[in-house]
Amino acid sequence: TLRMRVPALLVLLFCFRGSAGPSPHFLQQPEDLVVLLGEEARLRCALGAYWGLVQWTKSGLALGGQRDLPGWSRYWISGNVANGQHDLHIRPVELEDEASYECQATQAGLRSRPAQLHVLVPPEVPQVLGGPSVSLIAGVPVNLTCRSRGDARPTPELLWFRDGVRLDGTTFHQTLPKEGTPGSVESTLTLTPSSHDDGATLVCRARSQALPAGRDTAITLSLQYPPEVTLSASPHTVQEGEKVTFLCQATAQPPVTGYRWAKGGSPVLGARGPRLEVVADASFLTEPVSCEVSNAVGSANRSTALDVLFGPILQAKPEPVSVDVGEDASFSCAWRGNPLPRVTWTRRGGAQVLGSGAALRLPSVGPEDAGDYVCRAEPGLSGQGGGAAEARLTVNAPPVVTALHSEPAFLRGPARLQCLVFASPAPDAVVWSWDEGFLETGSRGRFLVETFPAPEGRGGQGPGLISVLHISGTQESDFSRNFNCSARNRLGEGGARASLGRRDLLPTVRIVAGVAAATTTLLMVITGVALCFWRHGKASASFSEQKNLMRIPGSSDGCSSRGPEEEETGSREDRGPIVHTDHSDLVLEEEGTLETKDPTNGYYKVRGVSVSLSLGEAPGGGLFLPPPSPIGPPGAPTFYDFNPHLGMVPPCRLYRTRAGYLTTPHPRAFTSYIKPASFGPPDLAPGTPPFPYAVFPTPSHPRLQTHV
């Protein structure tokens, strides 16, 4: 019945209002409201033309019509009733207060639109694991975790800041709360710290709509890092030989525990501490100095190379090159220096620069290009270093044969011809040829071939050889024929023609005759002077029948001349060259005049005197005279070359003879020429005898015979 009465009453009131005045209405309806947990929420409601009962509902549940809302200790209604204000207050707001609220004028049958109350829960202060001081190792990646627990509404976001600048590289993770336990959110920051991060402050901030400013938690980074090294050299640019000081500075946490120095990777013995003093040389340019610093966390190494100024140093010599004629030839050499040296190429003995740089290329070389090539580097700024290196270019070509000068030869005497051969590659054979034959090595009849290395070959033309053709007992045909010296190798053949010159006997005959005439004249003068002295000294004496002796002045070798009788008895003493007579040499006339007689009993004569000058004594006491010359024509007079002995003073004896010319007991003292086994190496000097032996056989007892 009650339910039926209420609607009826409302209808009556509506009808009554329409007839009595303005009808009740809302001046202000409640709005949705967001309130922080623990704060006060106020939902506003105002009615006009209504003075009846006003109540609030929470999610459809009436809170009551009284102003203090008994049973709801944190709820009440406020406002001026006369003005129609009926505001709902909630303090402190809790999570359970979050609901939909309406303001109702029950007697007028008015209901406001529902207003949603949202309760926000701010996030709790976040926590950073390991804080407030986090110990890290520089260079080692690490994850820093920031966590916020609680039933924050809405879910907060966690942000990282350093010096007010937001950091990127974070990941977010939310853990849903289990029943009876609060939920949590986490944020992970991944970073690789460096030594510069030591002492830095990082901030983790939990921020949401409930707390836009957020809540911060700060941590301090404590870095342990290996040494950070700075290496310097003073001075950095030096001349070779100057002193240089290296300084190794390091910052480290924990502190430095040791230093180690090295040069070019090899430890510097005895070097300790942060300083190193050295004397710079060229190696410091390519072998840097390094300093390694260590602590408990690790070690760090720094190195530096000096700028050392030094002169050129040869690193790679040019190598000899051998190419065939017409091909290209290339040389290379390497110099190093600071600054880089200027390298030039020249030919040995020449001043023309053929190229510059480390390589030289000669296109299509010919025999004229063979020789030594020089790679030269100029000295550095200090004037030190520099120099040259050379290599030989050998051009392979057919042999080059040159006929050498040969001395003229006597008929029926020995002779030799020579040729000089240069060839690269070495000749396969050197052959002498003439009209009736050829000879490569060994002997054949009167011919013998010998080969010798040349004393010095021309640069780049290959090894040199000298081929000698010996002729024993020359013939007339040898002086008119041509002798060919030829050589061959894989590239071709070369040759040269040589001829034999003839030596005339006439100059030798004239020389011997002149010497004989001069000797005879001198001997006659000496003999005449001696006779004069003997005549005046013995003028008053009477001469006996015994043999008288006269010493020839100027004799100093003690040589004597004996007659046949003295040689048999051997009783007389040698006292120098003397003149023997069989009778008294001179007869003094009573009138004081001397009678001229032959004191030598025919040895010295008035019209013709036969004088014999001995240069030696043959066995048996006879004279040693040369036989007819083996190289002269038959019937030619006998001559002997006294030139080698003209500088000697011969022992002089006068011999007596029965007839004009003396004979020798050795008629075969001179024999015909016999070919020796070997002639020895040749002499290339022009104008010198080609053989070490004399052209004429030399007797062991030379003598001179004259007939005046």
XYZ file of C-alpha atoms in Angstrom:
708
model
C 0.000 0.000 0.000
C 2.852 2.355 0.805
C 4.326 1.826 -2.610
C 1.042 2.841 -4.156
C 0.754 6.010 -2.047
C 4.174 7.458 -2.951
C 3.501 7.789 -6.656
C 0.133 9.223 -5.932
C 1.618 11.849 -3.669
C 4.155 12.805 -6.300
C 1.436 13.316 -8.835
C -0.515 15.500 -6.440
C 2.611 17.574 -5.692
C 3.295 18.052 -9.374
C -0.204 19.179 -9.983
C -0.055 21.459 -6.988
C 3.270 22.994 -8.183
C 1.992 23.659 -11.562
C -0.862 25.579 -10.091
C 0.960 27.219 -7.158
C 4.361 28.431 -8.776
C 7.674 27.312 -10.456
C 8.379 23.622 -10.221
C 11.455 22.204 -8.463
C 14.525 21.881 -10.636
C 18.326 21.370 -10.442
C 20.402 24.447 -10.314
C 23.679 22.375 -10.284
C 24.169 18.697 -10.819
C 27.186 16.678 -9.637
C 30.139 16.171 -12.061
C 32.590 13.316 -12.363
C 35.375 13.781 -9.889
C 38.921 12.430 -9.532
C 40.303 12.460 -6.058
C 43.570 11.249 -4.588
C 43.390 8.573 -2.010
C 43.187 10.154 1.449
C 42.038 13.507 0.223
C 38.479 15.050 0.388
C 35.916 14.610 -2.364
C 33.030 17.112 -2.823
C 30.107 16.394 -5.154
C 28.015 19.509 -5.705
C 24.148 19.563 -5.992
C 21.717 22.591 -5.944
C 17.916 22.646 -6.343
C 15.579 25.472 -7.049
C 11.959 25.853 -5.974
C 12.332 22.870 -3.786
C 12.199 22.725 -0.053
C 11.548 19.054 0.490
C 13.791 16.089 1.305
C 17.099 15.699 -0.599
C 19.237 12.591 -0.436
C 22.347 11.089 -2.131
C 22.684 7.611 -3.488
C 25.898 5.654 -3.964
C 25.690 3.202 -6.789
C 21.853 3.220 -6.252
C 22.109 2.896 -2.461
C 20.448 5.791 -0.544
C 22.802 7.314 1.982
C 19.905 8.904 4.032
C 18.008 12.145 4.276
C 19.824 13.678 7.265
C 22.602 16.184 6.821
C 25.196 14.262 8.834
C 24.384 10.946 7.204
C 24.502 8.738 10.217
C 26.240 5.439 9.526
C 28.648 7.073 7.086
C 31.279 8.542 9.292
C 33.320 10.017 6.454
C 30.289 11.310 4.552
C 28.151 14.454 5.147
C 25.972 16.940 3.311
C 26.718 20.629 3.406
C 25.339 23.832 1.964
C 22.645 26.459 2.538
C 19.301 24.733 2.458
C 17.471 28.007 1.784
C 19.564 28.359 -1.355
C 18.926 24.730 -2.251
C 22.606 23.603 -1.799
C 23.061 19.947 -0.910
C 26.767 19.056 -1.518
C 28.091 15.577 -0.581
C 31.494 15.479 1.179
C 33.768 12.412 1.603
C 36.944 12.662 3.706
C 39.314 10.991 3.613
C 38.601 9.293 0.362
C 39.310 5.635 0.244
C 39.335 3.154 -2.555
C 35.873 1.906 -1.602
C 34.469 5.389 -2.193
C 35.005 4.995 -5.889
C 31.378 4.707 -7.194
C 28.541 6.453 -9.047
C 26.693 9.133 -7.042
C 23.271 10.809 -7.611
C 21.494 13.746 -5.944
C 17.710 13.174 -5.592
C 14.822 15.438 -4.627
C 12.565 12.739 -3.443
C 9.449 14.820 -2.885
C 9.725 16.394 -6.292
C 10.736 13.163 -7.931
C 13.968 14.666 -9.300
C 17.220 12.714 -9.881
C 20.511 14.192 -11.020
C 22.667 12.624 -13.585
C 25.109 10.152 -12.066
C 28.543 11.468 -11.168
C 31.527 9.073 -11.190
C 33.998 9.389 -8.379
C 37.478 8.191 -9.279
C 39.948 7.551 -6.509
C 43.615 7.866 -7.563
C 46.394 6.117 -5.671
C 49.802 7.827 -6.138
C 52.829 5.580 -6.655
C 55.145 4.779 -3.825
C 58.738 5.985 -3.757
C 60.648 3.746 -6.173
C 63.619 1.672 -5.157
C 66.835 1.014 -7.156
C 68.396 -2.335 -6.489
C 71.883 -1.974 -5.029
C 71.361 1.709 -4.150
C 71.966 4.283 -2.914
C 75.614 3.687 -4.125
C 76.041 1.231 -6.934
C 79.542 -0.156 -7.615
C 80.254 -0.805 -11.296
C 83.232 -1.725 -13.447
C 83.961 0.537 -16.356
C 83.500 -1.061 -19.704
C 81.351 -3.886 -18.376
C 77.677 -3.684 -19.406
C 75.247 -3.605 -16.446
C 71.457 -3.530 -15.825
C 70.105 -1.099 -13.238
C 66.620 -1.992 -11.896
C 64.088 0.501 -10.465
C 60.979 -0.949 -8.763
C 57.703 0.632 -7.492
C 55.349 -1.413 -5.309
C 51.692 -0.817 -4.218
C 48.156 -0.462 -5.643
C 48.838 2.735 -7.434
C 46.042 3.937 -9.663
C 46.637 4.312 -12.471
C 49.785 2.197 -13.031
C 52.771 4.508 -12.804
C 55.594 4.824 -15.337
C 59.229 4.651 -14.207
C 61.700 7.038 -15.812
C 65.534 7.430 -15.586
C 67.270 10.797 -15.515
C 70.873 12.026 -15.366
C 71.529 15.678 -14.768
C 67.884 16.396 -15.630
C 68.156 14.615 -18.970
C 66.004 11.601 -19.553
C 67.956 8.463 -20.429
C 66.924 6.089 -23.157
C 67.544 2.396 -23.412
C 65.102 1.291 -20.681
C 62.694 -1.590 -20.571
C 59.428 -1.655 -18.619
C 57.898 -4.603 -16.776
C 54.740 -4.839 -14.656
C 53.944 -7.530 -12.137
C 50.205 -8.051 -11.581
C 49.300 -8.233 -7.894
C 48.174 -11.489 -6.447
C 45.236 -11.684 -4.110
C 46.170 -10.150 -0.798
C 49.478 -8.746 -2.110
C 50.271 -5.444 -3.735
C 51.426 -5.301 -7.311
C 54.662 -3.740 -8.566
C 56.226 -2.257 -11.639
C 59.890 -2.360 -12.661
C 62.076 -0.472 -15.087
C 65.514 -1.724 -16.192
C 68.226 0.600 -17.526
C 71.034 -1.024 -19.552
C 74.281 0.887 -19.779
C 78.017 0.400 -20.248
C 79.681 2.739 -17.800
C 82.998 4.454 -18.367
C 85.448 6.076 -16.044
C 83.679 9.381 -16.677
C 80.594 7.959 -14.930
C 82.439 7.667 -11.647
C 80.490 9.684 -9.031
C 77.598 10.350 -11.378
C 74.024 10.520 -9.978
C 71.146 8.709 -11.633
C 67.462 9.332 -10.745
C 64.588 6.864 -11.053
C 61.195 8.620 -11.093
C 57.760 6.997 -10.581
C 55.127 9.150 -12.255
C 51.366 8.792 -12.862
C 48.178 10.827 -13.196
C 47.773 10.641 -9.471
C 51.177 12.237 -9.053
C 52.278 14.078 -12.204
C 55.420 15.390 -10.574
C 56.310 11.859 -9.624
C 58.480 10.521 -6.891
C 62.258 10.247 -7.304
C 64.960 7.985 -6.003
C 68.601 8.904 -6.649
C 71.668 6.627 -6.713
C 75.399 7.346 -7.025
C 77.642 5.352 -9.358
C 80.956 4.210 -7.924
C 83.113 3.110 -10.825
C 86.070 0.758 -10.705
C 87.938 1.049 -13.946
C 91.293 0.083 -15.387
C 93.840 2.840 -15.930
C 93.191 5.441 -18.567
C 96.606 6.228 -20.055
C 97.925 9.318 -21.770
C 101.393 8.947 -23.361
C 103.395 11.932 -24.561
C 106.917 12.449 -25.929
C 109.005 15.567 -25.597
C 110.124 16.570 -28.128
C 108.041 14.625 -30.612
C 110.093 15.580 -33.706
C 113.817 15.016 -33.193
C 117.023 14.529 -35.105
C 118.600 11.128 -34.915
C 120.835 10.956 -31.846
C 118.897 13.442 -29.697
C 117.377 12.615 -26.298
C 113.631 12.136 -25.894
C 111.566 11.884 -22.683
C 108.342 9.854 -22.620
C 105.743 10.634 -19.924
C 103.027 8.087 -19.121
C 100.097 9.540 -17.136
C 97.170 7.427 -15.905
C 93.950 7.736 -13.873
C 92.566 4.563 -12.336
C 90.189 3.246 -9.656
C 91.561 1.508 -7.673
C 95.001 3.156 -7.899
C 97.760 2.142 -10.347
C 99.876 -0.809 -9.307
C 102.604 -0.858 -12.012
C 104.092 0.409 -15.280
C 105.676 -1.526 -18.124
C 107.505 -0.035 -21.138
C 108.085 -1.630 -24.532
C 109.536 -0.632 -27.910
C 108.309 -2.321 -31.029
C 106.642 -4.970 -28.881
C 109.843 -5.846 -27.025
C 110.102 -4.950 -23.329
C 112.494 -2.162 -22.375
C 114.584 -3.735 -19.662
C 115.073 -1.701 -16.499
C 112.322 0.802 -17.325
C 110.064 1.484 -14.303
C 107.731 4.285 -13.386
C 105.908 6.844 -15.483
C 109.041 8.321 -17.216
C 111.370 6.920 -19.868
C 114.391 8.643 -21.434
C 115.916 7.364 -24.669
C 118.280 8.428 -27.448
C 116.305 8.535 -30.693
C 117.357 6.626 -33.772
C 115.691 5.616 -37.027
C 114.022 2.582 -35.470
C 111.739 4.783 -33.342
C 109.968 5.867 -36.521
C 108.665 2.349 -37.225
C 108.878 0.831 -33.732
C 106.564 2.830 -31.444
C 107.129 3.118 -27.711
C 104.272 1.797 -25.570
C 103.395 2.217 -21.899
C 101.179 -0.302 -20.122
C 99.625 0.670 -16.770
C 97.911 -1.857 -14.475
C 95.624 -1.873 -11.408
C 93.394 -4.414 -9.659
C 90.682 -4.135 -12.291
C 92.804 -4.416 -15.409
C 95.407 -2.701 -17.546
C 95.571 -0.227 -20.397
C 98.208 0.388 -23.063
C 99.083 3.441 -25.098
C 101.817 3.831 -27.719
C 103.340 6.593 -29.802
C 105.922 6.766 -32.565
C 108.522 9.504 -32.764
C 109.061 11.646 -35.810
C 112.794 10.952 -36.125
C 114.643 12.779 -38.897
C 117.464 10.677 -40.377
C 119.334 10.285 -43.616
C 118.765 7.608 -46.242
C 119.443 3.982 -45.304
C 119.650 1.249 -47.939
C 117.049 -1.451 -47.378
C 117.229 -3.499 -50.566
C 120.142 -3.573 -53.002
C 119.526 -3.788 -56.739
C 120.064 -7.269 -58.097
C 122.144 -8.114 -61.176
C 120.067 -8.586 -64.305
C 120.825 -10.754 -67.314
C 118.609 -10.425 -70.400
C 118.882 -11.242 -74.083
C 119.463 -8.462 -76.540
C 116.201 -6.703 -77.447
C 114.445 -7.488 -74.172
C 113.493 -5.063 -71.383
C 115.622 -4.812 -68.239
C 114.443 -3.582 -64.839
C 116.261 -2.711 -61.616
C 114.847 -1.828 -58.221
C 116.296 -0.690 -54.928
C 114.790 0.541 -51.658
C 115.967 3.385 -49.422
C 114.276 4.649 -46.311
C 114.701 7.921 -44.548
C 112.779 10.758 -42.946
C 111.977 12.758 -44.920
C 111.816 10.313 -47.813
C 115.088 10.446 -49.777
C 115.318 11.350 -53.441
C 116.538 8.339 -55.393
C 118.152 8.654 -58.834
C 119.616 6.177 -61.313
C 122.786 6.710 -63.323
C 125.233 4.588 -65.217
C 128.604 3.979 -63.665
C 131.051 6.544 -64.919
C 128.307 8.781 -66.290
C 126.511 11.820 -64.923
C 123.247 11.582 -66.877
C 120.233 10.773 -64.694
C 118.399 7.864 -66.286
C 115.440 7.836 -63.896
C 114.216 8.559 -60.406
C 112.366 6.530 -57.848
C 112.745 3.009 -56.603
C 112.662 1.345 -60.047
C 114.493 1.763 -63.347
C 113.266 0.228 -66.619
C 115.393 -0.003 -69.747
C 113.368 -0.988 -72.845
C 114.837 -3.088 -75.662
C 118.427 -3.190 -74.415
C 121.360 -3.713 -76.729
C 125.009 -4.636 -76.171
C 125.823 -0.953 -75.669
C 123.503 -0.879 -72.626
C 125.527 -3.501 -70.762
C 127.320 -2.187 -67.694
C 126.879 -1.189 -64.078
C 123.887 0.919 -63.022
C 123.949 2.971 -59.831
C 121.001 3.603 -57.508
C 121.886 6.728 -55.506
C 120.138 8.426 -52.575
C 120.951 11.963 -51.570
C 121.835 12.693 -47.913
C 119.113 13.923 -45.557
C 118.654 17.385 -44.066
C 121.245 16.609 -41.412
C 123.785 15.679 -44.071
C 123.972 12.136 -42.775
C 123.284 8.927 -44.614
C 122.938 8.578 -48.327
C 125.107 6.601 -50.651
C 124.877 4.421 -53.699
C 124.379 0.805 -54.656
C 125.012 -0.663 -58.058
C 124.112 -3.726 -60.053
C 125.336 -5.065 -63.342
C 123.281 -5.453 -66.492
C 124.488 -8.318 -68.642
C 123.162 -8.314 -72.178
C 123.249 -11.762 -73.714
C 124.456 -11.445 -77.290
C 126.671 -13.225 -79.808
C 130.364 -13.274 -78.841
C 132.518 -10.243 -79.499
C 135.979 -11.328 -80.704
C 138.959 -8.968 -80.929
C 142.374 -9.863 -82.290
C 145.122 -8.741 -79.921
C 148.503 -7.327 -80.916
C 151.107 -10.035 -81.522
C 154.875 -9.549 -81.757
C 156.526 -10.225 -85.110
C 158.368 -13.515 -85.315
C 161.536 -14.792 -86.988
C 161.405 -17.348 -89.684
C 161.710 -20.865 -88.219
C 161.278 -19.336 -84.759
C 158.396 -19.541 -82.275
C 155.340 -17.280 -82.626
C 151.962 -16.795 -81.087
C 148.653 -15.127 -81.962
C 146.035 -13.982 -79.415
C 142.363 -13.087 -79.499
C 140.102 -11.690 -76.784
C 136.548 -13.082 -76.520
C 133.685 -11.522 -74.571
C 130.404 -13.410 -74.536
C 127.299 -13.847 -72.416
C 126.368 -16.586 -72.148
C 129.875 -18.007 -72.157
C 130.997 -19.308 -75.549
C 130.523 -22.980 -76.262
C 133.862 -23.085 -78.084
C 136.714 -20.877 -79.324
C 138.248 -22.168 -82.543
C 141.389 -21.156 -84.469
C 141.275 -21.915 -88.171
C 143.621 -21.428 -91.116
C 143.990 -22.660 -94.648
C 144.505 -26.337 -94.056
C 142.813 -26.882 -90.747
C 141.446 -25.717 -87.431
C 142.183 -26.293 -83.749
C 139.961 -25.762 -80.696
C 142.083 -27.107 -77.836
C 145.294 -29.059 -77.403
C 148.003 -29.386 -80.050
C 148.207 -30.332 -83.682
C 151.534 -30.526 -85.424
C 153.307 -27.209 -85.033
C 150.239 -25.595 -83.449
C 149.109 -25.435 -79.814
C 145.990 -23.665 -78.417
C 145.714 -22.482 -74.818
C 142.836 -20.559 -73.218
C 143.088 -18.195 -70.237
C 140.530 -16.037 -68.421
C 140.792 -12.371 -69.246
C 142.262 -10.261 -66.408
C 139.161 -8.047 -66.345
C 136.083 -8.194 -68.518
C 134.205 -5.168 -69.722
C 131.179 -4.469 -67.518
C 128.052 -6.325 -68.526
C 129.615 -7.911 -71.617
C 130.043 -11.274 -69.989
C 133.162 -13.161 -68.914
C 136.270 -12.626 -70.988
C 138.581 -15.283 -72.426
C 141.959 -15.081 -74.118
C 142.747 -17.765 -76.641
C 146.405 -18.141 -77.666
C 147.600 -19.975 -80.761
C 151.275 -21.022 -80.420
C 153.283 -21.791 -83.555
C 156.537 -23.739 -83.260
C 159.033 -23.248 -86.077
C 157.355 -20.714 -88.312
C 157.351 -21.214 -92.070
C 157.127 -18.815 -94.983
C 153.459 -19.655 -95.459
C 152.635 -18.652 -91.877
C 153.416 -15.015 -92.667
C 151.138 -14.811 -95.655
C 148.081 -16.730 -94.470
C 145.219 -15.436 -92.303
C 144.342 -17.020 -88.997
C 140.724 -16.801 -87.863
C 139.664 -16.774 -84.190
C 135.943 -17.499 -83.854
C 133.588 -18.151 -80.921
C 129.933 -19.153 -80.718
C 127.149 -19.382 -78.131
C 123.389 -19.951 -78.288
C 122.796 -16.449 -79.655
C 125.232 -16.507 -82.527
C 128.864 -16.451 -83.605
C 131.602 -13.856 -83.765
C 135.118 -13.855 -85.117
C 138.249 -11.857 -85.851
C 141.134 -12.246 -88.294
C 144.768 -12.194 -87.172
C 147.999 -12.275 -89.186
C 151.589 -13.003 -88.235
C 154.198 -10.310 -88.681
C 157.766 -11.078 -89.696
C 160.906 -9.781 -87.958
C 164.018 -8.965 -90.095
C 167.556 -10.028 -89.023
C 169.299 -6.922 -90.422
C 169.000 -4.679 -87.369
C 170.491 -7.379 -85.178
C 173.486 -7.860 -87.523
C 174.222 -4.154 -87.491
C 174.138 -3.967 -83.750
C 176.476 -6.915 -83.288
C 178.927 -5.590 -85.871
C 179.006 -2.173 -84.268
C 179.652 -3.605 -80.849
C 182.452 -5.803 -82.201
C 184.131 -2.893 -83.964
C 183.977 -0.675 -80.900
C 185.391 -3.434 -78.711
C 188.278 -4.140 -81.105
C 189.223 -0.484 -81.330
C 189.230 -0.143 -77.551
C 191.362 -3.248 -77.162
C 193.929 -1.984 -79.643
C 194.232 1.356 -77.870
C 194.752 -0.355 -74.529
C 197.387 -2.694 -76.001
C 199.302 0.167 -77.626
C 199.399 2.199 -74.423
C 200.623 -0.854 -72.498
C 203.448 -1.469 -74.980
C 204.554 2.139 -74.722
C 204.816 1.971 -70.961
C 206.653 -1.334 -71.162
C 209.156 0.054 -73.705
C 210.179 3.074 -71.638
C 210.426 1.022 -68.428
C 212.763 -1.581 -69.910
C 214.855 0.586 -72.210
C 218.115 0.114 -70.247
C 217.643 -3.526 -69.472
C 218.809 -6.470 -71.532
C 216.270 -8.999 -72.398
C 216.783 -12.627 -71.629
C 215.599 -15.605 -73.675
C 213.005 -16.548 -71.143
C 209.424 -15.627 -71.643
C 208.539 -12.132 -70.607
C 205.192 -11.138 -69.252
C 203.293 -7.860 -69.502
C 200.179 -7.154 -67.316
C 197.413 -5.241 -68.961
C 196.377 -2.273 -66.786
C 192.775 -2.135 -65.659
C 192.412 -5.872 -65.113
C 190.768 -6.618 -61.775
C 189.406 -10.103 -61.913
C 192.650 -12.019 -61.683
C 192.194 -13.711 -65.009
C 195.366 -14.983 -66.696
C 196.419 -16.241 -70.088
C 198.756 -19.174 -70.298
C 200.674 -20.687 -73.129
C 200.621 -24.382 -73.708
C 203.734 -24.927 -71.678
C 202.428 -23.090 -68.662
C 199.177 -25.007 -68.771
C 201.025 -28.310 -68.683
C 203.423 -27.471 -65.839
C 201.050 -25.268 -63.945
C 204.002 -23.737 -62.100
C 203.359 -20.135 -62.859
C 200.960 -17.954 -60.832
C 197.982 -16.166 -62.338
C 198.356 -12.438 -61.867
C 195.781 -11.007 -64.306
C 195.652 -10.753 -68.063
C 199.083 -10.889 -69.575
C 200.684 -11.019 -73.035
C 202.808 -14.069 -73.667
C 205.812 -14.206 -76.016
C 207.983 -17.134 -76.979
C 211.070 -14.895 -77.381
C 212.175 -11.493 -76.293
C 209.375 -9.118 -76.973
C 211.512 -6.089 -77.729
C 215.244 -5.809 -78.726
C 217.052 -2.628 -77.776
C 219.466 -1.455 -80.472
C 222.932 -0.277 -79.463
C 222.239 3.031 -81.164
C 219.509 3.606 -78.545
C 216.715 2.697 -80.827
C 214.339 -0.181 -80.355
C 213.946 -2.791 -83.016
C 210.440 -3.578 -83.658
C 209.684 -7.264 -83.430
C 206.664 -9.391 -83.096
C 206.522 -9.973 -79.340
C 203.691 -12.472 -79.718
C 205.457 -14.526 -82.345
C 202.755 -13.920 -84.900
C 199.786 -13.290 -82.593
C 199.993 -9.524 -83.129
C 200.994 -8.634 -86.629
C 201.791 -5.416 -88.313
C 199.320 -5.822 -91.136
C 196.648 -7.894 -89.470
C 196.153 -8.567 -85.816
C 193.958 -11.388 -84.575
C 192.417 -10.523 -81.211
C 190.187 -12.792 -79.182
C 188.105 -11.416 -76.295
C 186.793 -14.102 -74.036
C 183.631 -13.731 -71.961
C 184.082 -17.150 -70.488
C 186.222 -20.187 -70.649
C 185.071 -23.445 -72.048
C 186.099 -26.687 -70.463
C 189.630 -27.567 -71.443
C 190.751 -23.985 -71.741
C 189.460 -23.397 -75.281
C 187.259 -20.548 -76.449
C 183.392 -20.889 -76.419
C 181.986 -19.483 -79.663
C 178.390 -19.789 -80.854
C 177.615 -22.106 -83.752
C 175.865 -20.855 -86.862
C 172.511 -19.235 -86.044
C 169.583 -21.650 -86.255
C 167.374 -18.888 -87.518
C 169.655 -17.413 -90.165
C 170.018 -18.623 -93.676
C 172.630 -21.255 -94.338
C 176.033 -19.800 -94.897
C 175.269 -16.603 -93.054
C 177.957 -15.312 -90.720
C 177.705 -16.205 -87.099
C 176.183 -13.494 -84.916
C 175.121 -13.330 -81.344
C 172.997 -10.757 -79.568
C 175.162 -9.105 -76.909
C 172.578 -6.522 -75.953
C 171.691 -8.218 -72.647
C 175.371 -8.212 -71.674
C 176.524 -4.768 -72.786
C 176.120 -3.426 -69.270
C 178.594 -5.975 -67.857
C 182.380 -5.697 -67.743
C 183.537 -9.027 -69.146
C 186.595 -10.826 -67.799
C 189.201 -10.281 -70.442
C 191.899 -12.684 -71.586
C 194.154 -12.707 -74.611
C 194.771 -16.106 -76.076
C 197.368 -17.182 -78.510
C 196.364 -19.218 -81.494
C 198.147 -21.062 -84.118
C 195.928 -19.860 -86.916
C 193.669 -16.806 -87.333
C 190.329 -17.927 -85.767
C 189.969 -19.917 -82.608
C 187.924 -23.042 -82.465
C 185.656 -24.287 -79.702
C 185.599 -27.740 -78.220
C 181.796 -27.575 -78.122
C 180.620 -27.177 -81.697
C 176.965 -28.085 -80.765
C 176.528 -25.585 -77.969
C 173.468 -24.235 -79.833
C 170.740 -26.651 -80.920
C 167.513 -26.389 -82.839
C 164.295 -25.132 -81.203
C 162.332 -27.686 -79.215
C 158.631 -26.960 -78.431
C 158.136 -26.547 -74.682
C 155.355 -28.320 -72.812
C 153.654 -25.081 -71.725
C 154.301 -21.427 -72.458
C 152.548 -19.886 -69.469
C 149.881 -17.187 -69.418
C 150.141 -14.431 -71.986
C 151.057 -10.814 -71.438
C 148.474 -8.459 -72.896
C 150.527 -5.253 -72.640
C 151.243 -4.016 -76.161
C 154.845 -3.774 -77.122
C 156.086 -6.420 -74.695
C 157.421 -9.802 -75.833
C 154.562 -12.279 -75.961
C 156.698 -15.093 -74.496
C 158.798 -15.168 -71.333
C 161.729 -16.748 -73.170
C 164.158 -14.955 -75.526
C 163.783 -15.177 -79.243
C 167.316 -16.540 -79.610
C 168.798 -19.399 -77.602
C 171.229 -18.015 -75.056
C 174.536 -20.000 -74.630
C 175.998 -20.451 -71.217
C 179.472 -19.121 -72.245
C 179.144 -16.158 -74.604
C 182.272 -14.973 -76.357
C 183.138 -12.238 -78.815
C 185.487 -12.933 -81.733
C 186.896 -10.169 -83.852
C 189.458 -10.155 -86.559
C 191.329 -6.945 -87.233
